[in-house]
Amino acid sequence: MKTIHVVAAIIRDGDRIFATQRGYGDFKDGWEFPGGKVEEGETPEHALKREIEEELKTEIEVGEYLTTIEYDYPKFHLSMRCYWAKIVEGNPVLLEHEAAKWLTKDTIDSVDWLPADAAIIETVKAHL
């Protein structure tokens, strides 16, 4: 099974975290932490900054590494490195997503998370 290496930003603002809803592909309408694929020769931190700039027109500061989620989807294995992040410039503009929300510990379970992202929710809640 093919492995896809991605990075995800757990963008935090106080007691809120930022979530996005996919606007395309097999997982359209599922909620996720924004991020994307790591390109050859790129560090995970650089990939995360680049992906957030490309997808949300926002500059982030990549913070502490949180965890890596390993998840088997039907057609591929996902290896997702997750990092805390904060916005340093700009307001998120949805270029690839159909919706976004700031969620709190009380509302984080109100969206339909994609399976790999759902695997980190309890860890994120413990830090909010």
PDB file of C-alpha atoms in Angstrom:
ATOM      1  CA  MET A   1       0.000   0.000   0.000  1.00  0.00           C
ATOM      2  CA  LYS A   2       1.326   3.433  -0.937  1.00  0.00           C
ATOM      3  CA  THR A   3       2.245   5.752   1.948  1.00  0.00           C
ATOM      4  CA  ILE A   4       1.468   9.467   1.666  1.00  0.00           C
ATOM      5  CA  HIS A   5       3.428  11.776   3.991  1.00  0.00           C
ATOM      6  CA  VAL A   6       1.563  14.903   5.047  1.00  0.00           C
ATOM      7  CA  VAL A   7       1.773  17.585   7.714  1.00  0.00           C
ATOM      8  CA  ALA A   8      -1.070  19.199   9.626  1.00  0.00           C
ATOM      9  CA  ALA A   9      -1.239  22.483  11.519  1.00  0.00           C
ATOM     10  CA  ILE A  10      -3.152  22.605  14.767  1.00  0.00           C
ATOM     11  CA  ILE A  11      -3.561  26.380  14.547  1.00  0.00           C
ATOM     12  CA  ARG A  12      -4.301  27.713  17.994  1.00  0.00           C
ATOM     13  CA  ASP A  13      -5.601  31.067  19.161  1.00  0.00           C
ATOM     14  CA  GLY A  14      -6.026  30.966  22.928  1.00  0.00           C
ATOM     15  CA  ASP A  15      -8.545  28.227  23.674  1.00  0.00           C
ATOM     16  CA  ARG A  16      -9.638  27.864  20.027  1.00  0.00           C
ATOM     17  CA  ILE A  17      -8.307  25.726  17.186  1.00  0.00           C
ATOM     18  CA  PHE A  18      -8.859  26.188  13.454  1.00  0.00           C
ATOM     19  CA  ALA A  19     -10.512  23.464  11.363  1.00  0.00           C
ATOM     20  CA  THR A  20     -11.261  23.332   7.648  1.00  0.00           C
ATOM     21  CA  GLN A  21     -13.793  21.422   5.558  1.00  0.00           C
ATOM     22  CA  ARG A  22     -12.476  19.774   2.396  1.00  0.00           C
ATOM     23  CA  GLY A  23     -13.945  21.150  -0.783  1.00  0.00           C
ATOM     24  CA  TYR A  24     -12.796  18.479  -3.263  1.00  0.00           C
ATOM     25  CA  GLY A  25     -11.835  14.851  -3.803  1.00  0.00           C
ATOM     26  CA  ASP A  26     -12.846  11.562  -2.236  1.00  0.00           C
ATOM     27  CA  PHE A  27     -13.046  13.133   1.214  1.00  0.00           C
ATOM     28  CA  LYS A  28     -15.057  16.213   0.219  1.00  0.00           C
ATOM     29  CA  ASP A  29     -17.059  17.701   3.111  1.00  0.00           C
ATOM     30  CA  GLY A  30     -14.929  16.013   5.806  1.00  0.00           C
ATOM     31  CA  TRP A  31     -13.304  18.228   8.428  1.00  0.00           C
ATOM     32  CA  GLU A  32      -9.551  18.308   8.927  1.00  0.00           C
ATOM     33  CA  PHE A  33      -6.654  20.283  10.271  1.00  0.00           C
ATOM     34  CA  PRO A  34      -5.157  22.262   7.382  1.00  0.00           C
ATOM     35  CA  GLY A  35      -1.893  21.154   5.816  1.00  0.00           C
ATOM     36  CA  GLY A  36      -0.750  19.006   2.952  1.00  0.00           C
ATOM     37  CA  LYS A  37       1.892  16.837   1.345  1.00  0.00           C
ATOM     38  CA  VAL A  38       5.588  17.092   2.077  1.00  0.00           C
ATOM     39  CA  GLU A  39       7.547  17.560  -1.140  1.00  0.00           C
ATOM     40  CA  GLU A  40      10.875  15.829  -1.780  1.00  0.00           C
ATOM     41  CA  GLY A  41      13.741  17.604  -0.051  1.00  0.00           C
ATOM     42  CA  GLU A  42      11.421  19.663   2.153  1.00  0.00           C
ATOM     43  CA  THR A  43      11.384  19.613   5.948  1.00  0.00           C
ATOM     44  CA  PRO A  44       7.965  18.980   7.520  1.00  0.00           C
ATOM     45  CA  GLU A  45       8.035  22.461   9.073  1.00  0.00           C
ATOM     46  CA  HIS A  46       8.753  24.138   5.736  1.00  0.00           C
ATOM     47  CA  ALA A  47       6.060  22.073   4.024  1.00  0.00           C
ATOM     48  CA  LEU A  48       3.536  23.154   6.638  1.00  0.00           C
ATOM     49  CA  LYS A  49       4.331  26.857   6.259  1.00  0.00           C
ATOM     50  CA  ARG A  50       4.139  26.532   2.454  1.00  0.00           C
ATOM     51  CA  GLU A  51       0.862  24.602   2.466  1.00  0.00           C
ATOM     52  CA  ILE A  52      -0.874  27.062   4.810  1.00  0.00           C
ATOM     53  CA  GLU A  53       0.301  29.977   2.671  1.00  0.00           C
ATOM     54  CA  GLU A  54      -0.934  28.243  -0.513  1.00  0.00           C
ATOM     55  CA  GLU A  55      -4.286  27.091   0.891  1.00  0.00           C
ATOM     56  CA  LEU A  56      -5.184  29.911   3.284  1.00  0.00           C
ATOM     57  CA  LYS A  57      -3.036  32.921   2.248  1.00  0.00           C
ATOM     58  CA  THR A  58      -1.873  33.057   5.862  1.00  0.00           C
ATOM     59  CA  GLU A  59       1.579  33.019   7.421  1.00  0.00           C
ATOM     60  CA  ILE A  60       2.019  30.750  10.409  1.00  0.00           C
ATOM     61  CA  GLU A  61       4.705  30.068  12.941  1.00  0.00           C
ATOM     62  CA  VAL A  62       5.196  26.327  13.281  1.00  0.00           C
ATOM     63  CA  GLY A  63       5.436  25.407  16.928  1.00  0.00           C
ATOM     64  CA  GLU A  64       6.009  22.243  18.881  1.00  0.00           C
ATOM     65  CA  TYR A  65       5.666  18.842  17.225  1.00  0.00           C
ATOM     66  CA  LEU A  66       2.590  17.135  18.695  1.00  0.00           C
ATOM     67  CA  THR A  67       2.376  13.617  17.238  1.00  0.00           C
ATOM     68  CA  THR A  68       2.353  11.520  14.085  1.00  0.00           C
ATOM     69  CA  ILE A  69      -0.878   9.797  13.112  1.00  0.00           C
ATOM     70  CA  GLU A  70      -0.610   6.598  11.052  1.00  0.00           C
ATOM     71  CA  TYR A  71      -3.905   5.704   9.381  1.00  0.00           C
ATOM     72  CA  ASP A  72      -4.882   3.166   6.719  1.00  0.00           C
ATOM     73  CA  TYR A  73      -7.425   4.539   4.280  1.00  0.00           C
ATOM     74  CA  PRO A  74      -8.815   2.046   1.720  1.00  0.00           C
ATOM     75  CA  LYS A  75      -6.426   3.118  -1.081  1.00  0.00           C
ATOM     76  CA  PHE A  76      -3.360   4.388   0.811  1.00  0.00           C
ATOM     77  CA  HIS A  77      -1.597   4.678   4.156  1.00  0.00           C
ATOM     78  CA  LEU A  78      -1.441   8.193   5.611  1.00  0.00           C
ATOM     79  CA  SER A  79       1.451   9.306   7.793  1.00  0.00           C
ATOM     80  CA  MET A  80       0.479  12.712   9.223  1.00  0.00           C
ATOM     81  CA  ARG A  81       2.913  14.751  11.336  1.00  0.00           C
ATOM     82  CA  CYS A  82       0.982  17.225  13.477  1.00  0.00           C
ATOM     83  CA  TYR A  83       2.371  20.490  14.828  1.00  0.00           C
ATOM     84  CA  TRP A  84       1.008  23.287  16.959  1.00  0.00           C
ATOM     85  CA  ALA A  85       0.963  26.547  15.013  1.00  0.00           C
ATOM     86  CA  LYS A  86      -0.144  30.138  15.345  1.00  0.00           C
ATOM     87  CA  ILE A  87      -1.032  32.790  12.814  1.00  0.00           C
ATOM     88  CA  VAL A  88       1.578  35.515  12.532  1.00  0.00           C
ATOM     89  CA  GLU A  89       0.151  37.394   9.550  1.00  0.00           C
ATOM     90  CA  GLY A  90      -3.114  37.437   7.652  1.00  0.00           C
ATOM     91  CA  ASN A  91      -6.601  36.076   8.106  1.00  0.00           C
ATOM     92  CA  PRO A  92      -7.369  32.675   6.586  1.00  0.00           C
ATOM     93  CA  VAL A  93      -8.818  32.872   3.071  1.00  0.00           C
ATOM     94  CA  LEU A  94     -10.449  29.646   1.865  1.00  0.00           C
ATOM     95  CA  LEU A  95      -8.841  28.835  -1.493  1.00  0.00           C
ATOM     96  CA  GLU A  96      -9.260  25.043  -1.398  1.00  0.00           C
ATOM     97  CA  HIS A  97     -11.723  24.475   1.431  1.00  0.00           C
ATOM     98  CA  GLU A  98     -15.461  25.032   1.452  1.00  0.00           C
ATOM     99  CA  ALA A  99     -15.747  26.095   5.089  1.00  0.00           C
ATOM    100  CA  ALA A 100     -13.711  26.762   8.214  1.00  0.00           C
ATOM    101  CA  LYS A 101     -14.439  27.198  11.906  1.00  0.00           C
ATOM    102  CA  TRP A 102     -12.682  28.135  15.095  1.00  0.00           C
ATOM    103  CA  LEU A 103     -13.537  25.376  17.560  1.00  0.00           C
ATOM    104  CA  THR A 104     -13.218  25.150  21.339  1.00  0.00           C
ATOM    105  CA  LYS A 105     -12.944  22.166  23.649  1.00  0.00           C
ATOM    106  CA  ASP A 106     -16.766  22.261  23.891  1.00  0.00           C
ATOM    107  CA  THR A 107     -17.380  22.446  20.122  1.00  0.00           C
ATOM    108  CA  ILE A 108     -14.517  20.358  18.709  1.00  0.00           C
ATOM    109  CA  ASP A 109     -16.798  17.311  18.412  1.00  0.00           C
ATOM    110  CA  SER A 110     -19.466  19.250  16.498  1.00  0.00           C
ATOM    111  CA  VAL A 111     -17.922  18.587  13.067  1.00  0.00           C
ATOM    112  CA  ASP A 112     -17.506  15.353  11.101  1.00  0.00           C
ATOM    113  CA  TRP A 113     -13.723  14.838  11.269  1.00  0.00           C
ATOM    114  CA  LEU A 114     -11.932  12.740   8.681  1.00  0.00           C
ATOM    115  CA  PRO A 115     -10.705   9.508  10.328  1.00  0.00           C
ATOM    116  CA  ALA A 116      -6.995  10.384  10.533  1.00  0.00           C
ATOM    117  CA  ASP A 117      -7.781  13.805  11.994  1.00  0.00           C
ATOM    118  CA  ALA A 118     -10.302  12.300  14.433  1.00  0.00           C
ATOM    119  CA  ALA A 119      -7.454  10.205  15.848  1.00  0.00           C
ATOM    120  CA  ILE A 120      -5.798  13.319  17.301  1.00  0.00           C
ATOM    121  CA  ILE A 121      -8.890  15.063  18.721  1.00  0.00           C
ATOM    122  CA  GLU A 122      -8.524  13.715  22.270  1.00  0.00           C
ATOM    123  CA  THR A 123      -4.877  14.829  22.350  1.00  0.00           C
ATOM    124  CA  VAL A 124      -5.827  18.302  21.138  1.00  0.00           C
ATOM    125  CA  LYS A 125      -8.682  18.561  23.664  1.00  0.00           C
ATOM    126  CA  ALA A 126      -6.279  17.723  26.485  1.00  0.00           C
ATOM    127  CA  HIS A 127      -4.244  20.829  25.578  1.00  0.00           C
ATOM    128  CA  LEU A 128      -7.159  23.267  25.266  1.00  0.00           C
TER     129      LEU A 128
END
